[in-house]
GROMACS .gro file of C-alpha atoms in nm:
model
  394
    1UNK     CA    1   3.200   0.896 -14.997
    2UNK     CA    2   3.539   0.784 -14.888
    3UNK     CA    3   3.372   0.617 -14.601
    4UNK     CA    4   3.158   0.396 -14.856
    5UNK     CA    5   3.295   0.328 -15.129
    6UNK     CA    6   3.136  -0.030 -15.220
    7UNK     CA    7   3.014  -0.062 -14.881
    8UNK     CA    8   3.366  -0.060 -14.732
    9UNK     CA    9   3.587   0.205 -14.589
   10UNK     CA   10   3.822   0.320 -14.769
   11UNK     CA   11   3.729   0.123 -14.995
   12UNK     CA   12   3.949  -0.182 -14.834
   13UNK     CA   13   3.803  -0.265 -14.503
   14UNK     CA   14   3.482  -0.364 -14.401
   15UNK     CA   15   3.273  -0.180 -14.159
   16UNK     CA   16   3.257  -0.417 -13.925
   17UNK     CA   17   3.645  -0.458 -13.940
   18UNK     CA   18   3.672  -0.060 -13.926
   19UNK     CA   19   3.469  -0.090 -13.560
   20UNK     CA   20   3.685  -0.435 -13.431
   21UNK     CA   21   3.997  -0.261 -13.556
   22UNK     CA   22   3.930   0.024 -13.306
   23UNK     CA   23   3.806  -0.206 -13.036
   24UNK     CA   24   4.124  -0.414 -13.066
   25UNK     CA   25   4.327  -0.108 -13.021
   26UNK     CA   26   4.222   0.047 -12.729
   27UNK     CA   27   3.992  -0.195 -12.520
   28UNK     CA   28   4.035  -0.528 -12.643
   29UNK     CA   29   4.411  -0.612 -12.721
   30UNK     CA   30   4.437  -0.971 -12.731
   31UNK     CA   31   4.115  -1.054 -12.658
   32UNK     CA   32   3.905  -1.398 -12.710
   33UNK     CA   33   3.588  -1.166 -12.761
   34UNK     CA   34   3.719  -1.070 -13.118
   35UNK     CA   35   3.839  -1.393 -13.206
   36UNK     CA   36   3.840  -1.431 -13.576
   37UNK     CA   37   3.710  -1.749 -13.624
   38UNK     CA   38   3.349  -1.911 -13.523
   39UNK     CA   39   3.510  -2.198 -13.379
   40UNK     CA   40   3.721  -1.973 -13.159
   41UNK     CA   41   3.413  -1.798 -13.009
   42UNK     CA   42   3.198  -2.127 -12.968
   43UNK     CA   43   3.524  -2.304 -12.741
   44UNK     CA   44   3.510  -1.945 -12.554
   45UNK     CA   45   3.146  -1.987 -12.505
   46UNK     CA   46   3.111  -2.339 -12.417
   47UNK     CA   47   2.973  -2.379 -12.729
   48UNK     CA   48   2.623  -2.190 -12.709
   49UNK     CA   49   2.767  -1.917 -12.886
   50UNK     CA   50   2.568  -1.664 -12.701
   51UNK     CA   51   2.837  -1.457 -12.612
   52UNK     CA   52   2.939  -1.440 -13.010
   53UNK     CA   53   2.669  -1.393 -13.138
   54UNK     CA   54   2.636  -1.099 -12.876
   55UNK     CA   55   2.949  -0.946 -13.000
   56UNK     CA   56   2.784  -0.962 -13.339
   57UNK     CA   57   2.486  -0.757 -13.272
   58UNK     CA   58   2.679  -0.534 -13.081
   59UNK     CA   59   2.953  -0.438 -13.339
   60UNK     CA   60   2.669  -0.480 -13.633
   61UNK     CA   61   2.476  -0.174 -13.423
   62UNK     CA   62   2.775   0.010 -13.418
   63UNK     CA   63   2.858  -0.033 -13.782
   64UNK     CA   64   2.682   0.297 -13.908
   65UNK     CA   65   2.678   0.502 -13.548
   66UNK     CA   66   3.057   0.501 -13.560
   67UNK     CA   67   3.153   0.579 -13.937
   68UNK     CA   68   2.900   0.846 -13.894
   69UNK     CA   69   3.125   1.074 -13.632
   70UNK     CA   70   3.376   1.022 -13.917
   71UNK     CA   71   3.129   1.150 -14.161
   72UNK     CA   72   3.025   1.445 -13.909
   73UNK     CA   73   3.401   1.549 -13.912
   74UNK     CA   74   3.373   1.612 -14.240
   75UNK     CA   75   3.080   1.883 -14.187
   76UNK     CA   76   3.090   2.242 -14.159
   77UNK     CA   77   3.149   2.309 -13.698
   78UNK     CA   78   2.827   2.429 -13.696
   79UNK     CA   79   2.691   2.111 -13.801
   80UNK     CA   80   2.939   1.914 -13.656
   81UNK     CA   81   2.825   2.062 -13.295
   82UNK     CA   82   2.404   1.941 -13.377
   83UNK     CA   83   2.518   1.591 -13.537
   84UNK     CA   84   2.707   1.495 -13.233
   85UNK     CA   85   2.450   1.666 -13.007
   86UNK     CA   86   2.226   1.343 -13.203
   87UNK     CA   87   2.508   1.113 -13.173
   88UNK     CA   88   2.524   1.126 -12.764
   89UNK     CA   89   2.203   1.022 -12.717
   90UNK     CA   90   2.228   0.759 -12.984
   91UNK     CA   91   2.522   0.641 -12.807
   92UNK     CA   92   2.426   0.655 -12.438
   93UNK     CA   93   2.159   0.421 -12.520
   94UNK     CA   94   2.420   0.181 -12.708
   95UNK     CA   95   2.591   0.193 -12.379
   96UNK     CA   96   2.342   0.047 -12.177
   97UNK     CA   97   2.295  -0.270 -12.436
   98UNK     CA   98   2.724  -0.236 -12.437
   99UNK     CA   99   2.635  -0.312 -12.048
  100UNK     CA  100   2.422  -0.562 -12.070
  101UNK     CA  101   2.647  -0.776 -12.335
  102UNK     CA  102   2.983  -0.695 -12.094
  103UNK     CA  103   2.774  -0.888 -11.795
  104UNK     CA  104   2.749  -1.176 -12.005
  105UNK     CA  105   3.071  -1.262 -12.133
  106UNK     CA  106   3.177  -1.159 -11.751
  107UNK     CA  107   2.954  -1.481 -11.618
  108UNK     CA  108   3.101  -1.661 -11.933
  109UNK     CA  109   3.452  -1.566 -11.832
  110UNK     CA  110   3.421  -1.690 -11.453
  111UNK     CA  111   3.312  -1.973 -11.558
  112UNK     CA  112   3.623  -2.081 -11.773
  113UNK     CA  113   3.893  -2.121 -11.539
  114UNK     CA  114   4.135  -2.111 -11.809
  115UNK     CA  115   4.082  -1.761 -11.862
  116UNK     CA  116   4.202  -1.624 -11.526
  117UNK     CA  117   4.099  -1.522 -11.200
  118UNK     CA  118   3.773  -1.265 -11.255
  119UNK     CA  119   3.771  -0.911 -11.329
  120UNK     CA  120   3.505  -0.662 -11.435
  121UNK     CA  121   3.709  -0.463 -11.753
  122UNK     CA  122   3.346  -0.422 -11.849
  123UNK     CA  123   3.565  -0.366 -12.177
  124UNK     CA  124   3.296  -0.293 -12.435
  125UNK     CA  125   3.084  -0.006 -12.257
  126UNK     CA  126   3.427   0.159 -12.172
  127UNK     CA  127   3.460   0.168 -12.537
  128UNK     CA  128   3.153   0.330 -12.553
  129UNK     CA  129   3.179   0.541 -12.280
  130UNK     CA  130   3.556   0.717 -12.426
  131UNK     CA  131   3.403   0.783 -12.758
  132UNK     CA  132   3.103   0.952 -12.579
  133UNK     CA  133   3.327   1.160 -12.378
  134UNK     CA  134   3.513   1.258 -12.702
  135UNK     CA  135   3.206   1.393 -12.777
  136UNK     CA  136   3.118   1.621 -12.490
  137UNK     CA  137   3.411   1.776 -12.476
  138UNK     CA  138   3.407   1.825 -12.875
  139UNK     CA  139   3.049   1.950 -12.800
  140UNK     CA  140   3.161   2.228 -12.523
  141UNK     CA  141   3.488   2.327 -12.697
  142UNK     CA  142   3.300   2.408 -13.037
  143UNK     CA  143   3.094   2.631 -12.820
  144UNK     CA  144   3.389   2.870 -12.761
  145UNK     CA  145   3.489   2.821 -13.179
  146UNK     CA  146   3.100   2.931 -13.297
  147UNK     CA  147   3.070   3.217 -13.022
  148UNK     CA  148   2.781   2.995 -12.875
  149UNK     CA  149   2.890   3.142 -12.488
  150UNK     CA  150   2.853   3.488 -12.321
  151UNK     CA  151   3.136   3.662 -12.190
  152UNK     CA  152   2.983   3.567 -11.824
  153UNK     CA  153   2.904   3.197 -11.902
  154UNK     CA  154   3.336   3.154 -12.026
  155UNK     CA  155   3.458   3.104 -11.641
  156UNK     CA  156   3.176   2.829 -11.636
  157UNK     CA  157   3.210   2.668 -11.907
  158UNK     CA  158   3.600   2.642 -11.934
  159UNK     CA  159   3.542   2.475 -11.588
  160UNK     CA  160   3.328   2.248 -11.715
  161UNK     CA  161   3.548   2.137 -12.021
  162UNK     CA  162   3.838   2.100 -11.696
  163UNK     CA  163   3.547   1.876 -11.527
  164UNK     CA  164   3.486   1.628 -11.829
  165UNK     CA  165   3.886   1.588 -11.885
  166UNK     CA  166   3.936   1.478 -11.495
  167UNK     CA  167   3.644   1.201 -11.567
  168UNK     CA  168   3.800   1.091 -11.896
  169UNK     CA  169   4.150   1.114 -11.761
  170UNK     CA  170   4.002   0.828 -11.469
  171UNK     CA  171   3.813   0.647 -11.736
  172UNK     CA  172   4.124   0.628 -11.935
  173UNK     CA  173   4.331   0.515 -11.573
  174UNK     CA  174   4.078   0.221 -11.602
  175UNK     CA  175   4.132   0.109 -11.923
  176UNK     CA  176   4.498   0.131 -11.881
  177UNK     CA  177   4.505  -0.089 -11.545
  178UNK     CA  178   4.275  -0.390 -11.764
  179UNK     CA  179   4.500  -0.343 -12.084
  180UNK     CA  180   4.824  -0.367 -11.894
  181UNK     CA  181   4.665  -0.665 -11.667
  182UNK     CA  182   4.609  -0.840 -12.015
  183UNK     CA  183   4.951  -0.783 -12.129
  184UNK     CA  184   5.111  -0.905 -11.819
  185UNK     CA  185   4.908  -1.217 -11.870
  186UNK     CA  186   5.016  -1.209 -12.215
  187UNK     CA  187   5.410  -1.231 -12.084
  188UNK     CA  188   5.335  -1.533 -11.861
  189UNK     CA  189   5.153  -1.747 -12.105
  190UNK     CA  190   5.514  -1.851 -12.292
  191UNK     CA  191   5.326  -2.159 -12.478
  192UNK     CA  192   5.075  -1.908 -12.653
  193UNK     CA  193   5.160  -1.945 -13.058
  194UNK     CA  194   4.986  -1.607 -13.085
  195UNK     CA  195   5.201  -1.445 -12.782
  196UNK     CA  196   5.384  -1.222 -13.000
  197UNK     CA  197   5.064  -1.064 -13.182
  198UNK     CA  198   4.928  -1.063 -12.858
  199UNK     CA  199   5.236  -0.832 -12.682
  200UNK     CA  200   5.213  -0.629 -13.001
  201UNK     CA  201   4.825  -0.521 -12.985
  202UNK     CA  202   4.839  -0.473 -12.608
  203UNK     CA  203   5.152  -0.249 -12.664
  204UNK     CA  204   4.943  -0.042 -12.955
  205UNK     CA  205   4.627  -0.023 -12.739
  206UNK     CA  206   4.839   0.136 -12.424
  207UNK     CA  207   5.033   0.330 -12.669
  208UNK     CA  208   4.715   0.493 -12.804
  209UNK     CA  209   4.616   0.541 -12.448
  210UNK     CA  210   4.876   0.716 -12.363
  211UNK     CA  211   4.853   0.955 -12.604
  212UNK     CA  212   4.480   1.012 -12.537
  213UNK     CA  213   4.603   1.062 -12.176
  214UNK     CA  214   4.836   1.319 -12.298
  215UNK     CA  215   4.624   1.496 -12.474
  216UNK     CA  216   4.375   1.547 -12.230
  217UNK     CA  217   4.603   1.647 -11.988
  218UNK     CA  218   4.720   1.916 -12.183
  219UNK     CA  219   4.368   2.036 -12.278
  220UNK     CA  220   4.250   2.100 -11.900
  221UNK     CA  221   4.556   2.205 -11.816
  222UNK     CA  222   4.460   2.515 -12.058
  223UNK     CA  223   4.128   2.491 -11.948
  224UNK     CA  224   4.197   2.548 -11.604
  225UNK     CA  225   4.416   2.808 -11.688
  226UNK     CA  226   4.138   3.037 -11.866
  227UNK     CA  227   3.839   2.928 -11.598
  228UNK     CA  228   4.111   3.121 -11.359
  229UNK     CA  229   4.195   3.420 -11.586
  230UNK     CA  230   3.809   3.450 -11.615
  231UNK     CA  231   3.737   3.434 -11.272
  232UNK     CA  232   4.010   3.676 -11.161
  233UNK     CA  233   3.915   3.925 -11.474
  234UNK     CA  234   3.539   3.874 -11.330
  235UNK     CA  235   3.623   3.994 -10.982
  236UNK     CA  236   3.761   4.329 -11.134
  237UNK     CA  237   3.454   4.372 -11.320
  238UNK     CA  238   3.478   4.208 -11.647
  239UNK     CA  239   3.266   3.939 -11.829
  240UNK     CA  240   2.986   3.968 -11.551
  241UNK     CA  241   2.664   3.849 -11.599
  242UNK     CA  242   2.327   4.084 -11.675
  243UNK     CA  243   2.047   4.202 -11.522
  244UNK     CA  244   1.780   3.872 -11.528
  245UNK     CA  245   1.465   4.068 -11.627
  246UNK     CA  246   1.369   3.772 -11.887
  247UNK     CA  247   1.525   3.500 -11.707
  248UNK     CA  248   1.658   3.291 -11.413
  249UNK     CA  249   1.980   3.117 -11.329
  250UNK     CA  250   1.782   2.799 -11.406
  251UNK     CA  251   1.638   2.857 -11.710
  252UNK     CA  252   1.982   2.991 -11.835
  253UNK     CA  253   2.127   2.687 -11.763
  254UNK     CA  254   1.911   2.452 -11.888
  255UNK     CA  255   1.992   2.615 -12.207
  256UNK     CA  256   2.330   2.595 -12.182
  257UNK     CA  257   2.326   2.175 -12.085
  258UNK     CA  258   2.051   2.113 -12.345
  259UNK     CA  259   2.300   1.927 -12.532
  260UNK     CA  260   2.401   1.695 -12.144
  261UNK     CA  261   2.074   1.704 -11.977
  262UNK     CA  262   1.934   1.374 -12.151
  263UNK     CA  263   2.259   1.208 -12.113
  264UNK     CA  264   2.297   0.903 -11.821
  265UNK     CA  265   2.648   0.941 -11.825
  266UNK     CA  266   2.886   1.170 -11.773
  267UNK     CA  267   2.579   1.339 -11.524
  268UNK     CA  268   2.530   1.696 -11.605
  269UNK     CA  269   2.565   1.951 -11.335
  270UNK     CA  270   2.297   2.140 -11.203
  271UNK     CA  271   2.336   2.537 -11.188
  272UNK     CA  272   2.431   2.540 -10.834
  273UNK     CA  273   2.688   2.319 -10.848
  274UNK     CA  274   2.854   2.509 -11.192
  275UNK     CA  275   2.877   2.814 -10.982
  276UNK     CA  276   3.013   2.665 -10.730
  277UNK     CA  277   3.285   2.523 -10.854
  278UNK     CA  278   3.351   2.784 -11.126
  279UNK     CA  279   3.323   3.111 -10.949
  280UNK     CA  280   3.517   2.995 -10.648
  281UNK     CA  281   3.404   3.236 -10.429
  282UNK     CA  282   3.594   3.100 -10.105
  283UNK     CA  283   3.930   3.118 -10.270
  284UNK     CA  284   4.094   3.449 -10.304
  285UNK     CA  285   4.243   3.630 -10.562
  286UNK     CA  286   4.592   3.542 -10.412
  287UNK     CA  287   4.520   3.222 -10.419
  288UNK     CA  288   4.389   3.177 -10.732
  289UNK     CA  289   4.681   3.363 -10.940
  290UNK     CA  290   4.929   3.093 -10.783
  291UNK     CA  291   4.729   2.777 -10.885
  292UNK     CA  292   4.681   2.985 -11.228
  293UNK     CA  293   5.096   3.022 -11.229
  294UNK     CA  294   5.089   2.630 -11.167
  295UNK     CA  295   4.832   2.536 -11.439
  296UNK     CA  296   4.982   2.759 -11.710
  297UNK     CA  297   5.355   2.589 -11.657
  298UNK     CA  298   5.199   2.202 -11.641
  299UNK     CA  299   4.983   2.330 -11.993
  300UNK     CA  300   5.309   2.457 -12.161
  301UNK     CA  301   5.511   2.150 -12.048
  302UNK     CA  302   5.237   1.913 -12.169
  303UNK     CA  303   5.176   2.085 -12.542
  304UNK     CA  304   5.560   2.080 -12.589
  305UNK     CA  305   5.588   1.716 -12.462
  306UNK     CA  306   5.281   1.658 -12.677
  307UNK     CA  307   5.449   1.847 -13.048
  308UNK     CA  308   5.745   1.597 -13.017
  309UNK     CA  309   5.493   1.324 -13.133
  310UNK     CA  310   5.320   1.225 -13.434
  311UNK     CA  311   4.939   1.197 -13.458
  312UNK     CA  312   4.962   0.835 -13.607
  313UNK     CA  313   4.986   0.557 -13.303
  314UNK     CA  314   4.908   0.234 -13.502
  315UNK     CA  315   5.208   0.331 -13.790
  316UNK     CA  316   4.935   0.353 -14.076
  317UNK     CA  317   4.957   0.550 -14.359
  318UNK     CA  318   5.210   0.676 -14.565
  319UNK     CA  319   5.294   0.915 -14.840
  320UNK     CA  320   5.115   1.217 -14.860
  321UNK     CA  321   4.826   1.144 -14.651
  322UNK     CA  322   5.047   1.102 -14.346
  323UNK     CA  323   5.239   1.398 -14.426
  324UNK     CA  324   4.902   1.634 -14.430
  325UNK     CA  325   4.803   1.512 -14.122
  326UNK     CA  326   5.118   1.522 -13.955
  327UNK     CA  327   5.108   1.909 -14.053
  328UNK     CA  328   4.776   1.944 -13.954
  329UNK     CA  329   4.853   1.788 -13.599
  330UNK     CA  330   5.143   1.986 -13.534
  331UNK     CA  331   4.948   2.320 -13.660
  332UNK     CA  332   4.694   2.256 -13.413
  333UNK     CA  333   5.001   2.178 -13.101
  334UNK     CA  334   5.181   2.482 -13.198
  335UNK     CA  335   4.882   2.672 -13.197
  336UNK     CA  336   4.776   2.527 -12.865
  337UNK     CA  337   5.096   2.593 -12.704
  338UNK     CA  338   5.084   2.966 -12.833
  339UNK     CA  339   4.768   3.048 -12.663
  340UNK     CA  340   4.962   2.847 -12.336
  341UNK     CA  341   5.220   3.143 -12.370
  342UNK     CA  342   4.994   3.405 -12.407
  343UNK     CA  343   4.775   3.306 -12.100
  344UNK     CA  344   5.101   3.341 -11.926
  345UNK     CA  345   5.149   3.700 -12.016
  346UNK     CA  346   4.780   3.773 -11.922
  347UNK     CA  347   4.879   3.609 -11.596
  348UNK     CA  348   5.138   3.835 -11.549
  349UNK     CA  349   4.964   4.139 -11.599
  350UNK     CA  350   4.690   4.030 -11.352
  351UNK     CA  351   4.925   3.951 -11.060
  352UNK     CA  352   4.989   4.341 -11.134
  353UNK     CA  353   4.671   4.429 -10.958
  354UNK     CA  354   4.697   4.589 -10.667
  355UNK     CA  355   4.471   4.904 -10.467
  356UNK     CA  356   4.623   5.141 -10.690
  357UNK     CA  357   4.537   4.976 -11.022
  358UNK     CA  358   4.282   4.836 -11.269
  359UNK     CA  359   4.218   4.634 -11.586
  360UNK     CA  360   4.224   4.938 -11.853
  361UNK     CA  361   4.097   4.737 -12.127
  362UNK     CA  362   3.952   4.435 -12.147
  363UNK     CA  363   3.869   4.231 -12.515
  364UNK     CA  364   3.764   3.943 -12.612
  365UNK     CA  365   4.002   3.832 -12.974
  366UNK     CA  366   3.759   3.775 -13.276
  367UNK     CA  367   3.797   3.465 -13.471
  368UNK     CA  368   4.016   3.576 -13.720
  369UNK     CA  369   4.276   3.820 -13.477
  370UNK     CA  370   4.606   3.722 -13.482
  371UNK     CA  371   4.516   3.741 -13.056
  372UNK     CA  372   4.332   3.400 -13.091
  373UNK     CA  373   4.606   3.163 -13.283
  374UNK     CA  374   4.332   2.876 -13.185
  375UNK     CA  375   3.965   2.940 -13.214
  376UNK     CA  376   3.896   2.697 -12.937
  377UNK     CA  377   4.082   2.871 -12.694
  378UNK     CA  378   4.024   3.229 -12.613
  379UNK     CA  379   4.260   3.430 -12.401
  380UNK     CA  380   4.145   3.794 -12.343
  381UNK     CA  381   4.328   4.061 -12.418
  382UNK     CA  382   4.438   4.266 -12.053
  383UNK     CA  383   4.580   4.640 -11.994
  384UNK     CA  384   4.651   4.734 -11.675
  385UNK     CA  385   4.629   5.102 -11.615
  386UNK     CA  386   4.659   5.314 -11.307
  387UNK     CA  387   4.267   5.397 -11.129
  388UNK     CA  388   4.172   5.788 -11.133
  389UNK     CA  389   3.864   5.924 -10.941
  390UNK     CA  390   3.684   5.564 -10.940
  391UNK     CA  391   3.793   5.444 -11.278
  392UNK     CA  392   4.106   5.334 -11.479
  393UNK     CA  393   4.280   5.484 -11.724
  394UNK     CA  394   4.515   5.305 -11.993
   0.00000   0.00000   0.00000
């Protein structure tokens, strides 16, 4: 109800000031296409107005789609997971018409010479395209949180999680390179009344990116770590996969991509390509405990770097509110960088391996163990134990 309340959010800002708000701080800093005024738009346009009255539709479409993954949020995880599984389809077909409406104001834009020399930001369906990938990867990670995955299908998917945080990372490169080329042009245009507004959004829209960037760096750091614990923990035969009397590799994973399959963008990857990359059968064991040394250092670095900062990038909110969700941030990093720490120990104890030994127990933490401080994030719990007549013992 919060989100409604007399058709605005929060009661104070209209919804299609709630979607230009986010626009204007992450793809569009000081940008002619969210001009305020009508005039403003028609001098942009030549005067036809098509290009406005593009923006219109588009942000008037989005209205309800993007208030409602605020309102998901607010739902139990388990409907959180099958709203947004709704939502990415809803919003890969916004993308295309997101598209369509970037083109135009492109031909608009090298056609004013007064605008600059020509680029392709394609601003709007990047917009589109970051929130979508938000989604997948809230999509796979509430997989691990509602037990959704076999013990075989963790190395995979953990990989996968890794492979939608490289695209997003390069999506977010993108935006970055426009935003800062906008700012730059920002600094040389010294007669602008609005300069200083201008400087200020394009410094809150890279701000925010950077923090995305952050983020995400952190999370496949971790993810990369655990795709190699599995894989190593796999090999000494843990978390393997059954006996297909029912089934095939296929039909296993198109139940597992359901959620990707109807998706344009990001592509989902086929079964042969997911194990593939995810068992990494040409690498060996050596091998694959030194990148896991690697991963787990850059993860721990990146959550600490990460819990010096404050979830708020736009300075909004004070009082209370800001100091819940300040706690609520940092509970999540410290939590984060606790599971970092004890994926390090696991590492430790599987670079103990040798001829002589074995993994002596193997566990996956429930929910509620003080073994899993973050229910997105499981690290198994490893004993190594000496091997007697074919076995281990602890």
């Amino acid at each position: 109800s919060f989100l409604s309340i007399d058709d605005h959010v929060l009661g104070s800002r209209s919804p299609s000031d709630f979607v230009e708000q986010d626009l204007r701080s992450l793809t569009l800093p000081a940008s002619l296409l969210l001009a305020s005024s009508p005039e403003t738009f028609g001098k942009f346009c030549n005067g036809d107005g098509q290009v406005a009255e593009a923006i219109c539709i588009f942000i008037s479409k989005f209205e309800v789609s993007f208030i409602n993954v605020y309102r998901a949020n607010s739902l139990n995880e388990c409907r959180i997971r099958r709203t947004l599984c709704h939502a990415l389809l809803e919003w890969d077909n916004l993308q295309v018409e997101a598209e369509e409406i970037d083109a135009l104001a492109q031909r608009q834009l090298h056609q004013d010479t007064s605008i600059g020399p020509p680029n392709e930001p394609y601003s709007l369906s990047s917009w589109v395209y970051h929130h979508k990938l938000e989604m997948v990867r809230t999509v796979i990670q509430l997989g691990f949180e509602q037990a959704i995955y076999a013990p075989y299908e963790l190395a995979g998917m953990y990989w996968y999680l890794v492979h939608i945080c490289d695209i997003h990372l390069a999506h977010l490169e993108r935006i970055s390179y426009y935003v800062t080329e906008t700012q730059a042009g920002c600094k040389r245009d010294i007669h602008n009344d609005g300069r200083e507004q201008a400087l200020q959004e394009c410094e809150t829209a890279l701000n925010r990116l950077f923090k995305h960037y952050s983020w995400l760096e952190a999370t496949r750091a971790l993810a990369s770590s655990l795709h190699l614990i599995y894989v190593v923990v796999c090999r000494h035969g843990h978390c393997k996969q059954p006996s297909k009397v029912y089934s095939t590799d296929e039909m296993r994973h198109e139940i597992r991509m359901k959620p990707f399959l109807n998706v344009t963008v990001p592509v989902a990857v086929s079964a042969q390509d997911l194990a593939d990359h995810s068992l990494l059968v040409k690498s060996s064991t050596e091998e694959l405990l030194g990148r896991l040394t690697t991963s787990i250092s850059k993860s721990c670095q990146s959550w600490q770097r990460i819990s010096k900062t404050s979830w708020n990038v736009g300075h909004v909110g004070y009082g209370t509110e800001k100091q819940i969700l300040d706690a609520k941030w940092q509970n999540d990093i410290r939590n984060s960088l606790r599971t970092a720490i004890m994926a390090d120990m696991v590492a430790v104890k599987l670079k103990q391996l040798d001829v002589r030994t074995g993994i002596s127990r193997f566990e996956l933490p429930e929910l509620s163990s003080k073994d899993r401080p973050h229910a997105r994030w499981i690290v198994p719990v490893v004993e190594i134990g000496q091997k007697e007549n074919g076995g281990t013992r602890g």
